[in-house]
Short mmCIF file of C-alpha atoms in Angstrom, two decimals:
data_model
loop_
_atom_site.label_atom_id
_atom_site.label_comp_id
_atom_site.label_asym_id
_atom_site.label_seq_id
_atom_site.Cartn_x
_atom_site.Cartn_y
_atom_site.Cartn_z
CA MET A 249 -54.58 105.61 55.96
CA ILE A 250 -55.49 103.04 58.78
CA CYS A 251 -52.77 100.77 60.18
CA HIS A 252 -54.00 97.45 58.37
CA ASP A 253 -54.06 99.29 54.99
CA ALA A 254 -50.37 100.44 55.78
CA ARG A 255 -49.24 96.79 56.55
CA GLU A 256 -50.40 95.52 53.56
CA LEU A 257 -48.06 97.56 51.60
CA PHE A 258 -45.04 96.17 53.49
CA SER A 259 -44.20 93.43 51.12
CA ALA A 260 -44.29 95.76 48.11
CA LEU A 261 -42.32 98.46 49.90
CA VAL A 262 -39.59 95.69 50.84
CA ASP A 263 -39.65 94.65 47.27
CA ALA A 264 -39.69 98.22 45.64
CA ALA A 265 -42.76 97.34 44.06
CA LEU A 266 -44.95 100.32 45.18
CA THR A 267 -46.03 103.02 43.00
CA THR A 268 -44.94 106.89 43.79
CA GLU A 269 -48.36 107.61 45.17
CA GLU A 270 -48.44 104.50 47.28
CA ARG A 271 -44.97 105.27 48.84
CA ALA A 272 -45.84 108.74 49.86
CA VAL A 273 -49.29 107.83 51.62
CA LEU A 274 -47.44 104.98 53.25
CA ASP A 275 -44.69 107.29 54.45
CA ALA A 276 -46.64 109.71 55.64
CA HIS A 277 -48.47 107.10 57.91
CA LEU A 278 -45.14 105.64 58.77
CA ALA A 279 -44.02 108.89 60.17
CA ALA A 280 -46.88 109.33 62.32
CA CYS A 281 -47.27 105.57 63.65
CA PRO A 282 -44.52 103.97 65.87
CA GLU A 283 -46.47 100.86 66.08
CA CYS A 284 -46.41 100.25 62.26
CA ARG A 285 -42.47 101.38 62.14
CA ARG A 286 -41.90 98.42 64.74
CA GLU A 287 -43.96 96.01 62.83
CA LEU A 288 -42.37 97.19 59.53
CA ALA A 289 -38.95 96.49 61.24
CA ARG A 290 -39.99 93.03 62.26
CA PHE A 291 -41.37 92.39 58.61
CA ARG A 292 -38.06 93.38 57.17
CA GLY A 293 -36.11 91.26 59.66
CA THR A 294 -38.09 88.06 58.34
CA VAL A 295 -37.69 88.64 54.55
CA ALA A 296 -33.79 89.01 55.12
CA LEU A 297 -33.74 85.70 57.20
CA LEU A 298 -35.45 84.15 54.07
CA HIS A 299 -32.91 86.01 51.63
CA ALA A 300 -29.87 84.65 53.76
CA VAL A 301 -31.14 81.04 53.60
CA ALA A 302 -28.26 79.04 51.92
CA PRO A 303 -29.23 77.79 48.48
CA SER A 304 -29.71 74.06 48.09
CA ARG A 305 -27.65 72.04 46.10
CA ALA A 306 -28.61 68.90 43.95
CA PRO A 307 -26.89 65.82 45.15
CA VAL A 308 -23.54 64.57 43.72
CA GLY A 309 -24.02 62.85 40.34
CA PHE A 310 -27.57 64.19 39.75
CA VAL A 311 -26.37 65.81 36.13
CA ASP A 312 -25.12 62.14 34.97
CA ARG A 313 -28.23 60.44 36.06
CA VAL A 314 -30.31 63.08 34.05
CA LEU A 315 -28.21 63.01 30.72
CA ALA A 316 -28.41 58.88 31.28
CA ALA A 317 -32.22 59.35 31.16
CA ALA A 318 -32.28 61.52 28.50
CA ARG A 319 -30.11 59.36 26.35
CA PRO A 320 -32.01 57.42 23.50
CA ALA A 321 -32.46 53.94 24.29
CA PRO A 322 -30.01 51.51 22.23
CA TRP A 323 -31.51 49.98 19.01
CA TYR A 324 -31.92 46.40 20.49
CA GLU A 325 -33.93 47.91 23.48
CA ARG A 326 -36.02 49.99 20.77
CA LEU A 327 -36.53 46.71 18.68
CA TRP A 328 -37.82 44.63 21.76
CA GLY A 329 -40.13 47.48 22.85
CA ARG A 330 -41.84 47.32 19.36
CA LEU A 331 -41.70 43.60 19.35
CA SER A 332 -42.99 43.13 22.91
CA GLN A 333 -45.47 46.19 22.80
CA PRO A 334 -48.22 44.26 20.70
CA LEU A 335 -48.16 41.52 23.18
CA ALA A 336 -48.71 43.86 25.73
CA TRP A 337 -51.75 45.30 24.14
CA LYS A 338 -52.67 42.00 22.31
CA LEU A 339 -53.02 39.86 25.44
CA PRO A 340 -55.58 42.14 27.08
CA ILE A 341 -57.52 42.76 24.09
CA GLU A 342 -57.65 39.23 23.35
CA ALA A 343 -58.90 38.43 26.76
CA THR A 344 -61.51 41.24 26.65
CA VAL A 345 -62.85 39.77 23.31
CA VAL A 346 -62.99 36.36 24.77
CA ALA A 347 -64.90 37.82 27.71
CA LEU A 348 -67.17 39.78 25.35
CA VAL A 349 -68.14 36.86 23.15
CA ALA A 350 -68.89 34.70 26.25
CA VAL A 351 -71.12 37.39 27.94
CA THR A 352 -72.79 37.73 24.55
CA ALA A 353 -73.35 34.09 23.97
CA VAL A 354 -75.10 33.80 27.30
CA TYR A 355 -77.12 36.71 26.83
CA LEU A 356 -78.42 35.26 23.51
CA TYR A 357 -78.97 32.10 24.97
CA GLU A 358 -81.11 33.59 27.81
CA ARG A 359 -83.32 35.98 25.41
CA THR A 360 -83.79 33.31 22.83
CA PRO A 361 -86.58 30.63 23.57
CA GLU A 362 -85.70 28.77 20.31
CA LEU A 363 -82.15 28.36 21.60
CA ARG A 364 -83.34 27.14 24.98
CA GLN A 365 -85.68 24.66 23.58
CA ALA A 366 -83.28 23.47 20.98
CA ALA A 367 -80.53 22.92 23.96
CA ARG A 368 -83.50 20.94 26.03
CA LEU A 369 -84.28 18.71 22.93
CA GLU A 370 -80.60 17.71 22.32
CA ALA A 371 -80.39 16.41 25.95
CA PRO A 372 -81.66 13.02 26.97
CA VAL A 373 -85.44 12.89 27.35
CA SER A 374 -87.35 10.22 28.79
CA PRO A 375 -87.87 7.52 26.29
CA ALA A 376 -91.43 7.93 24.68
CA PRO A 377 -93.95 4.88 25.30
CA GLU A 378 -92.85 1.85 23.01
CA GLY A 379 -94.26 2.05 19.86
CA SER A 380 -95.19 5.69 20.11
CA ARG A 381 -94.29 8.12 17.20
CA ALA A 382 -94.10 11.19 18.97
CA ASP A 383 -90.50 11.74 19.65
CA VAL A 384 -90.97 15.45 20.03
CA PRO A 385 -93.34 16.47 22.62
CA GLY A 386 -96.22 18.50 21.14
CA ARG A 387 -95.56 17.34 17.59
CA PRO A 388 -98.41 15.90 16.05
CA ALA A 389 -97.38 12.28 15.08
CA GLU A 390 -98.35 9.57 12.87
CA PRO A 391 -101.55 7.38 14.64
CA PRO A 392 -100.02 5.37 16.89
CA PRO A 393 -100.09 1.50 16.27
CA ALA A 394 -102.58 -1.01 17.86
CA ALA A 395 -100.12 -1.94 20.59
CA ALA A 396 -99.53 1.88 21.60
CA PRO A 397 -101.21 2.91 24.69
CA GLY A 398 -103.71 5.25 23.14
CA PRO A 399 -107.18 3.67 23.34
CA ALA A 400 -108.96 3.31 20.36
CA PRO A 401 -112.36 4.95 20.19
CA SER A 402 -114.02 1.64 20.75
CA ALA A 403 -112.41 1.60 24.18
CA ARG A 404 -113.98 4.71 25.35
CA SER A 405 -117.04 3.04 26.11
CA GLN A 406 -115.08 0.24 28.11
CA LEU A 407 -113.18 3.22 29.86
CA SER A 408 -116.26 4.78 31.36
CA ARG A 409 -117.48 1.10 32.39
CA ASP A 410 -114.11 0.43 34.00
CA VAL A 411 -114.22 3.60 35.85
CA ALA A 412 -116.89 2.54 38.08
CA ALA A 413 -115.25 -0.85 38.68
CA SER A 414 -111.62 0.51 39.40
CA PRO A 415 -109.74 -0.10 42.55
CA PRO A 416 -109.33 2.52 44.95
CA PRO A 417 -106.87 5.42 43.57
CA GLY A 418 -104.17 4.37 46.19
CA SER A 419 -103.50 1.00 44.95
CA ARG A 420 -102.24 2.17 41.61
CA SER A 421 -100.11 5.14 42.32
CA SER A 422 -97.19 3.03 42.98
CA GLN A 423 -97.65 0.86 39.69
CA TYR A 424 -97.70 4.08 37.55
CA GLY A 425 -95.08 6.00 39.59
CA PHE A 426 -96.52 9.30 38.89
CA ARG A 427 -93.86 12.03 38.97
CA ASP A 428 -94.10 14.53 41.88
CA ALA A 429 -94.49 17.81 40.28
CA PRO A 430 -96.86 20.23 42.13
CA ALA A 431 -99.94 21.89 40.35
CA LYS A 432 -98.49 25.31 41.17
CA GLU A 433 -95.38 24.48 39.39
CA GLU A 434 -96.93 23.05 36.48
CA ALA A 435 -99.36 26.05 36.21
CA GLY A 436 -96.79 28.60 36.92
CA ASP A 437 -93.79 27.38 34.99
CA THR A 438 -94.07 29.11 31.59
CA ARG A 439 -90.29 28.54 30.88
CA GLU A 440 -89.75 24.98 31.81
CA ALA A 441 -92.79 23.62 31.12
CA GLU A 442 -92.39 20.80 28.38
CA HIS A 443 -94.09 17.47 27.48
CA ARG A 444 -94.21 15.90 30.55
CA ALA A 445 -93.85 12.19 29.86
CA PRO A 446 -94.45 9.43 32.38
CA GLU A 447 -91.41 8.00 34.11
CA PRO A 448 -90.20 5.06 32.28
CA GLY A 449 -91.37 2.79 34.82
CA ALA A 450 -94.79 3.91 34.97
CA VAL A 451 -94.90 3.76 31.14
CA THR A 452 -93.52 0.24 30.87
CA GLY A 453 -95.95 -0.85 33.84
CA ALA A 454 -99.11 0.80 31.95
CA LEU A 455 -97.75 -1.15 28.80
CA ARG A 456 -97.32 -4.36 30.50
CA ALA A 457 -100.83 -4.04 31.70
CA GLU A 458 -101.95 -3.11 28.24
CA SER A 459 -100.07 -5.24 25.94
CA PRO A 460 -102.26 -8.42 26.45
CA ALA A 461 -105.30 -6.71 25.63
CA PRO A 462 -104.82 -3.21 25.00
CA PRO A 463 -108.33 -1.58 25.37
CA ALA A 464 -108.88 -3.47 28.50
CA LYS A 465 -105.70 -2.53 29.98
CA ALA A 466 -105.62 0.80 28.65
CA ALA A 467 -108.78 1.48 30.22
CA GLU A 468 -107.63 -0.17 33.42
CA ALA A 469 -104.68 2.02 33.60
CA GLU A 470 -106.65 5.07 33.00
CA ALA A 471 -109.26 3.89 35.73
CA PRO A 472 -107.36 5.54 38.69
CA ALA A 473 -107.82 9.03 38.02
CA ALA A 474 -107.72 9.84 41.49
CA ALA A 475 -104.50 7.76 41.49
CA ALA A 476 -103.33 10.71 39.05
CA PRO A 477 -100.04 12.44 39.77
CA PRO A 478 -99.39 13.71 43.31
CA ALA A 479 -99.49 17.13 41.89
CA LEU A 480 -103.25 16.85 41.08
CA LYS A 481 -103.74 14.78 44.31
CA SER A 482 -102.18 17.99 46.18
CA GLU A 483 -104.23 20.12 44.03
CA ALA A 484 -107.20 18.46 45.07
CA ALA A 485 -106.07 18.65 48.80
CA THR A 486 -105.64 22.59 48.32
CA ARG A 487 -108.94 22.96 46.46
CA PRO A 488 -111.49 24.99 48.47
CA ALA A 489 -113.84 22.77 50.63
CA ASP A 490 -116.57 23.54 48.39
CA ALA A 491 -115.14 21.68 45.24
CA THR A 492 -118.20 21.10 43.26
CA GLU A 493 -118.94 17.39 42.27
CA GLU A 494 -118.27 18.58 38.62
CA GLN A 495 -114.83 19.20 39.61
CA ALA A 496 -114.46 15.76 41.04
CA LYS A 497 -115.73 14.08 38.08
CA ARG A 498 -113.06 15.93 36.10
CA ALA A 499 -110.42 14.80 38.23
CA LEU A 500 -111.52 11.29 37.82
CA ALA A 501 -111.79 11.67 34.49
CA ARG A 502 -108.03 12.79 33.98
CA PRO A 503 -106.17 10.42 31.46
CA SER A 504 -103.48 8.39 33.02
CA PRO A 505 -99.93 9.31 32.12
CA GLY A 506 -99.81 6.49 29.66
CA ARG A 507 -103.07 7.72 27.91
CA LEU A 508 -101.38 11.34 27.92
CA ALA A 509 -98.33 10.23 26.03
CA GLY A 510 -100.56 8.51 23.44
CA LEU A 511 -102.54 12.03 23.58
CA ALA A 512 -99.55 13.85 23.03
CA SER A 513 -98.82 12.37 19.52
CA ALA A 514 -102.36 12.75 18.54
CA PRO A 515 -103.55 15.78 16.33
CA ALA A 516 -105.49 18.46 18.33
CA ASP A 517 -109.28 17.99 18.41
CA VAL A 518 -109.36 21.69 18.73
CA SER A 519 -106.96 24.08 17.79
CA GLY A 520 -107.06 28.07 17.87
CA ARG A 521 -105.41 31.46 18.68
CA LEU A 522 -105.81 33.17 22.03
CA ALA A 523 -104.86 36.70 21.89
CA VAL A 524 -103.65 38.36 24.95
CA THR A 525 -102.16 41.38 26.12
CA ASP A 526 -99.77 40.35 28.73
CA ARG A 527 -98.78 36.81 27.93
CA ALA A 528 -96.88 36.27 31.27
CA ALA A 529 -100.17 37.02 32.83
CA ALA A 530 -102.28 34.94 30.47
CA GLU A 531 -99.96 32.08 31.13
CA ARG A 532 -100.56 32.22 34.79
CA ALA A 533 -104.37 32.54 34.29
CA LEU A 534 -104.12 29.56 31.64
CA GLY A 535 -102.42 27.38 34.44
CA ALA A 536 -104.81 28.05 36.97
CA LEU A 537 -107.90 27.44 34.66
CA LEU A 538 -106.22 23.96 33.87
CA ALA A 539 -105.88 23.13 37.35
CA ARG A 540 -109.33 24.27 38.21
CA LEU A 541 -110.66 22.01 35.26
CA GLY A 542 -108.52 19.05 35.91
CA ALA A 543 -106.98 19.57 32.22
CA THR A 544 -103.49 18.58 31.80
CA GLU A 545 -100.97 20.28 29.71
CA VAL A 546 -98.97 17.74 27.22
CA ALA A 547 -96.91 20.07 25.42
CA ARG A 548 -95.64 23.40 25.20
CA ARG A 549 -93.36 25.16 22.55
CA ALA A 550 -92.41 28.48 21.41
CA GLU A 551 -92.90 29.42 17.98
CA THR A 552 -92.28 32.61 15.97
CA GLY A 553 -94.79 35.08 16.97
CA GLY A 554 -96.37 33.02 20.04
CA LEU A 555 -96.29 30.28 22.13
CA VAL A 556 -98.34 26.99 21.42
CA VAL A 557 -99.75 25.00 24.41
CA GLU A 558 -101.09 21.84 23.98
CA LEU A 559 -103.57 20.28 26.72
CA VAL A 560 -105.97 17.61 27.12
CA VAL A 561 -109.37 18.18 28.76
CA ALA A 562 -112.00 16.00 29.53
CA GLY A 563 -115.12 16.47 27.18
CA SER A 564 -117.29 17.66 29.90
CA ALA A 565 -115.18 20.58 30.79
CA TYR A 566 -114.41 21.63 27.66
CA PRO A 567 -117.12 24.11 27.52
CA ALA A 568 -115.54 25.59 30.93
CA LEU A 569 -112.36 25.64 29.24
CA VAL A 570 -113.78 27.70 26.17
CA GLU A 571 -115.45 30.08 28.83
CA GLY A 572 -112.30 30.41 30.79
CA LEU A 573 -110.10 31.10 27.89
CA ALA A 574 -112.38 33.82 26.79
CA ARG A 575 -111.88 35.71 29.95
CA ILE A 576 -108.13 35.10 29.56
CA GLY A 577 -108.06 36.86 26.00
CA GLN A 578 -109.53 36.75 22.63
CA TRP A 579 -109.98 33.05 21.76
CA GLU A 580 -110.43 32.30 18.20
CA PRO A 581 -111.00 28.46 17.43
CA ASP A 582 -109.94 27.71 14.09
CA ARG A 583 -110.54 23.95 14.13
CA VAL A 584 -113.16 22.09 16.24
CA ALA A 585 -113.89 18.52 15.68
CA ALA A 586 -117.19 17.83 14.60
CA GLU A 587 -117.50 15.31 17.56
CA LEU A 588 -115.32 15.87 20.75
CA PRO A 589 -114.20 12.73 22.33
CA ALA A 590 -114.09 11.96 26.07
CA GLN A 591 -110.85 13.46 26.28
CA VAL A 592 -110.20 16.55 24.22
CA ARG A 593 -106.92 17.47 22.87
CA VAL A 594 -107.03 21.18 22.56
CA SER A 595 -103.91 23.27 20.84
CA LEU A 596 -103.52 26.93 21.88
CA ARG A 597 -101.50 29.11 20.19
CA ILE A 598 -101.18 32.30 22.65
CA THR A 599 -100.10 35.61 21.05
CA ASP A 600 -99.59 39.01 22.03
CA MET B 128 -30.86 87.31 45.56
CA ARG B 129 -28.99 85.00 43.79
CA GLU B 130 -26.84 85.85 40.39
CA GLU B 131 -27.97 84.00 37.41
CA THR B 132 -25.35 82.10 35.33
CA ALA B 133 -24.71 84.14 32.42
CA LEU B 134 -25.64 82.59 29.15
CA ASP B 135 -26.44 83.85 25.48
CA GLU B 136 -29.91 82.55 25.87
CA ARG B 137 -31.00 83.01 22.63
CA GLY B 138 -28.37 80.98 20.95
CA PHE B 139 -28.52 78.59 23.71
CA VAL B 140 -32.04 78.02 23.30
CA GLU B 141 -31.53 77.59 19.45
CA ARG B 142 -28.89 74.87 19.91
CA LEU B 143 -31.38 73.33 22.60
CA ARG B 144 -34.00 73.25 19.85
CA ALA B 145 -31.43 71.63 17.30
CA GLY B 146 -30.88 68.91 19.65
CA ASP B 147 -27.42 69.67 20.55
CA PRO B 148 -26.49 67.25 23.38
CA ARG B 149 -23.99 69.48 24.64
CA ALA B 150 -26.40 72.15 25.13
CA PHE B 151 -28.66 69.95 27.07
CA GLU B 152 -25.88 69.30 29.59
CA GLU B 153 -25.11 72.68 29.93
CA LEU B 154 -28.79 73.49 30.52
CA VAL B 155 -28.80 70.59 33.35
CA ARG B 156 -25.32 71.78 34.87
CA SER B 157 -26.59 75.54 34.96
CA TYR B 158 -30.26 75.00 36.55
CA GLN B 159 -29.77 71.81 38.44
CA HIS B 160 -29.44 73.46 41.98
CA ARG B 161 -32.34 75.96 41.48
CA VAL B 162 -34.67 73.23 40.10
CA PHE B 163 -33.89 70.71 42.87
CA GLY B 164 -34.04 73.40 45.30
CA VAL B 165 -37.47 74.49 44.45
CA ALA B 166 -38.53 70.98 44.43
CA ALA B 167 -36.72 70.20 47.92
CA ARG B 168 -38.43 73.05 49.48
CA MET B 169 -42.05 72.37 48.44
CA LEU B 170 -41.68 68.61 48.71
CA GLY B 171 -39.58 68.45 51.79
CA ASN B 172 -37.87 65.28 50.76
CA ALA B 173 -34.58 64.85 48.75
CA SER B 174 -35.31 61.56 46.83
CA GLU B 175 -38.58 62.98 45.76
CA ALA B 176 -37.44 66.24 44.76
CA GLU B 177 -34.57 64.58 42.77
CA GLU B 178 -37.09 62.48 40.86
CA VAL B 179 -39.13 65.76 40.00
CA ALA B 180 -36.11 67.69 39.27
CA GLN B 181 -35.08 65.01 36.77
CA GLU B 182 -38.40 65.01 35.42
CA VAL B 183 -38.34 68.63 34.71
CA PHE B 184 -35.23 68.13 32.68
CA LEU B 185 -36.47 65.43 30.69
CA ARG B 186 -39.49 67.36 29.92
CA VAL B 187 -37.59 70.15 28.87
CA HIS B 188 -35.68 67.76 26.52
CA ARG B 189 -38.53 66.59 25.02
CA ALA B 190 -40.51 69.52 24.54
CA VAL B 191 -37.80 72.32 24.00
CA GLY B 192 -39.00 72.12 20.34
CA GLU B 193 -42.22 73.91 21.54
CA PHE B 194 -40.50 76.71 23.46
CA ARG B 195 -40.97 79.78 21.54
CA GLY B 196 -38.64 81.96 23.49
CA GLU B 197 -41.11 84.59 24.78
CA ALA B 198 -40.43 84.02 28.27
CA LYS B 199 -37.22 83.32 29.83
CA LEU B 200 -35.83 80.10 29.73
CA SER B 201 -35.53 79.86 33.55
CA THR B 202 -39.03 80.95 33.98
CA TRP B 203 -39.94 78.28 31.93
CA LEU B 204 -38.00 75.86 33.90
CA TYR B 205 -39.47 77.37 37.02
CA ALA B 206 -43.11 76.99 35.68
CA ILE B 207 -42.37 73.23 34.78
CA THR B 208 -40.97 72.51 38.36
CA SER B 209 -43.82 74.36 40.21
CA ARG B 210 -46.42 72.63 38.18
CA LEU B 211 -44.89 69.26 39.14
CA CYS B 212 -44.39 70.05 42.74
CA LEU B 213 -48.07 71.29 43.12
CA ALA B 214 -49.43 68.15 41.20
CA ARG B 215 -47.48 66.02 43.81
CA LEU B 216 -48.54 67.65 46.52
CA ALA B 217 -52.24 67.91 45.50
CA GLY B 218 -54.27 65.51 47.78
CA SER B 219 -51.65 64.48 50.01
CA GLU B 220 -50.95 65.24 53.60
CA ARG B 221 -47.49 66.59 53.74
CA ARG B 222 -45.80 67.91 56.78
CA LEU B 223 -41.80 68.38 57.05
CA GLY B 224 -40.74 66.09 59.55
CA ARG B 225 -37.23 66.19 61.43
CA GLU B 226 -35.75 64.22 58.99
CA GLY B 227 -37.04 66.32 56.42
CA GLU B 228 -35.38 69.59 58.20
CA GLU B 229 -31.90 67.95 58.58
CA VAL B 230 -31.86 66.82 54.87
CA LEU B 231 -32.56 70.59 53.91
CA VAL B 232 -30.24 71.81 56.46
CA ARG B 233 -27.40 69.37 55.36
CA LEU B 234 -28.07 70.61 51.54
CA ALA B 235 -26.98 73.94 52.46
CA ASN B 236 -23.25 75.08 52.58
CA GLY B 237 -21.10 74.32 55.88
CA HIS B 238 -20.02 77.12 57.91
CA ALA B 239 -16.30 77.34 59.41
CA ASN B 240 -17.23 78.25 62.82
CA PRO B 241 -18.74 75.76 64.83
CA VAL B 242 -20.91 77.58 67.14
CA ALA B 243 -22.09 79.94 64.42
CA ALA B 244 -22.77 76.98 62.37
CA LEU B 245 -25.03 75.45 65.31
CA GLU B 246 -26.68 78.41 65.63
CA ARG B 247 -27.22 79.02 62.08
CA SER B 248 -28.07 75.18 61.46
CA GLU B 249 -30.91 75.92 64.31
CA LEU B 250 -32.31 79.04 62.45
CA GLU B 251 -32.16 77.42 58.98
CA ALA B 252 -34.07 74.23 60.52
CA ALA B 253 -36.57 76.51 61.90
CA LEU B 254 -36.74 78.49 58.67
CA HIS B 255 -37.37 75.11 56.47
CA ARG B 256 -39.78 74.12 59.10
CA ALA B 257 -41.99 77.32 58.87
CA ILE B 258 -41.71 77.29 55.06
CA ALA B 259 -42.80 73.71 54.75
CA GLU B 260 -45.71 74.69 57.00
CA LEU B 261 -47.01 77.41 54.78
CA PRO B 262 -49.84 76.59 52.48
CA GLU B 263 -48.74 75.50 49.17
CA ASP B 264 -49.87 78.35 47.18
CA ARG B 265 -48.10 80.85 49.41
CA ARG B 266 -45.13 78.53 49.83
CA ILE B 267 -44.38 78.15 46.27
CA VAL B 268 -44.56 82.11 45.85
CA VAL B 269 -42.25 82.77 48.85
CA VAL B 270 -39.77 80.17 47.36
CA LEU B 271 -39.79 81.55 44.08
CA ARG B 272 -39.45 85.24 45.39
CA ASP B 273 -37.54 84.85 48.42
CA LEU B 274 -35.30 82.22 47.86
CA GLU B 275 -34.83 82.14 43.95
CA GLY B 276 -35.07 85.82 43.40
CA LEU B 277 -37.69 85.78 40.66
CA SER B 278 -39.67 89.15 40.04
CA TYR B 279 -43.28 89.47 40.69
CA GLU B 280 -43.99 89.24 36.74
CA GLU B 281 -41.88 86.33 36.48
CA ILE B 282 -43.71 84.40 39.32
CA ALA B 283 -46.94 85.62 37.66
CA GLU B 284 -46.01 84.15 34.37
CA ALA B 285 -44.70 80.70 35.67
CA LEU B 286 -47.83 80.18 38.03
CA GLU B 287 -50.10 81.77 35.36
CA LEU B 288 -51.65 84.16 38.13
CA PRO B 289 -52.33 87.79 38.05
CA VAL B 290 -49.74 89.93 39.55
CA GLY B 291 -52.13 91.19 42.35
CA THR B 292 -52.53 87.55 43.46
CA VAL B 293 -49.05 86.93 43.44
CA ARG B 294 -48.29 89.95 45.63
CA SER B 295 -51.26 89.19 48.10
CA ARG B 296 -50.10 85.49 48.44
CA LEU B 297 -46.32 86.42 49.08
CA HIS B 298 -47.48 89.03 51.70
CA ARG B 299 -49.56 86.52 53.63
CA GLY B 300 -46.94 83.91 53.29
CA ARG B 301 -44.30 86.51 54.74
CA LEU B 302 -46.64 87.44 57.57
CA ASP B 303 -47.14 83.68 58.58
CA LEU B 304 -43.26 83.49 58.59
CA ARG B 305 -43.09 86.42 60.62
CA GLU B 306 -45.09 85.00 63.30
CA LYS B 307 -43.31 81.55 63.25
CA LEU B 308 -39.89 83.24 63.25
CA GLU B 309 -40.82 86.00 65.92
CA ARG B 310 -37.96 84.71 68.57
CA PHE B 311 -35.03 85.10 65.85
CA LEU B 312 -35.92 88.45 65.24
CA PRO B 313 -34.20 91.43 66.69
#
């Protein structure tokens, strides 16, 4: 046995816990190893010191405190505990339930387009033009009365004549007070885009101009196509330098806000379904197409299974619109008027 | 080694299980110093030691119905005490400060001879410090064996360890103490 192994047995030796064989081997080593004998002596001295440590005593009154703690509570304390415990549980539970309901409501509102639209419809909106029956954007309305800004078909020829005779665009913009919405926002805003009614001042101004002689005034109001909303103006400014003459004509042919209000209430000249694989991308592409063609979105609403977008495009740009829609998705028109007007009202149902 | 208080343990356990309040009081009175002593040496703090010791007896009071009597009642008490002390020490850095040493020395009995008392006091302070500096797993084994007098088998049962592990940890703890108390050895 080596010294290391012998010293590993010291504790058991001191505690008389060695087997007979272990004791014999250890004794034989100790007899021959004075160093291990000295080490054993120190080891025994350490253990002796430990055994001589005075015992600890619990503090005075310890037993009384333990007995008091172990005693059952009086009946009134137990009753109070039963009564108050529900409160201790009830309040956190109720608070948690309220928080969960609030979070769920917000989550559902964000995820349900119908709810958001209903909330927007309930909010005060810009008043529709006087005499207009279109209270809700995008919904087909009764034919507007004669005083409405919607031009009668007979005024279309007057319109084209007056376009040539119209004053420069700049002089008209203040009269109508177009809204300052940028084209990009209109094209890409798939959530917020709704019927963009002209500002009350602009509508009133247009109507004032139109009321004495509706067709003429309507034509006059429609004339400054270049005085279109600054959104379209800015879009024109950002158009590439090689904008074609065709696009310029389309810009000039854009209806005025007053006219738009009337068109919004009119039934669509063309309606159909645009089946797409990626609705978000399709909406962006549609917005870009409308901007390029000078078309104007007049209404947007969510319906079961799809999104309905109603727009107005110049008749001359309608073929390009169809071509563009075919590039975005599968365009399936289900109604096309026999004779398309100068401003074609198109109702698109975008589906996945 | 200490002498255990003589109790008719089997009958005593039956009285405890029956909820006899006097039996519980006897239990507390008989074991208060041992339970408190283990807690004080493990935690190095008198107020914490009292807190743990009280909790030991309250747990016994609540759970005595589950005690089957296969082990000694004292082993069961030491097991609960060890478990609560080690749980408190887990994750916390504990070193016995001067205040703790003085507390533990005061807890011991006084001595008539002032010089001897001073010498004894210095030795005990060194002992308490040396014990407190042991790793917790070795400290509990040294306390149960050398201060409380439990056998290897009782320690193994209380700590739920193999006897060989108890023997090894005890030996390592004693070797550590031998180095720390060298100057007090002949």
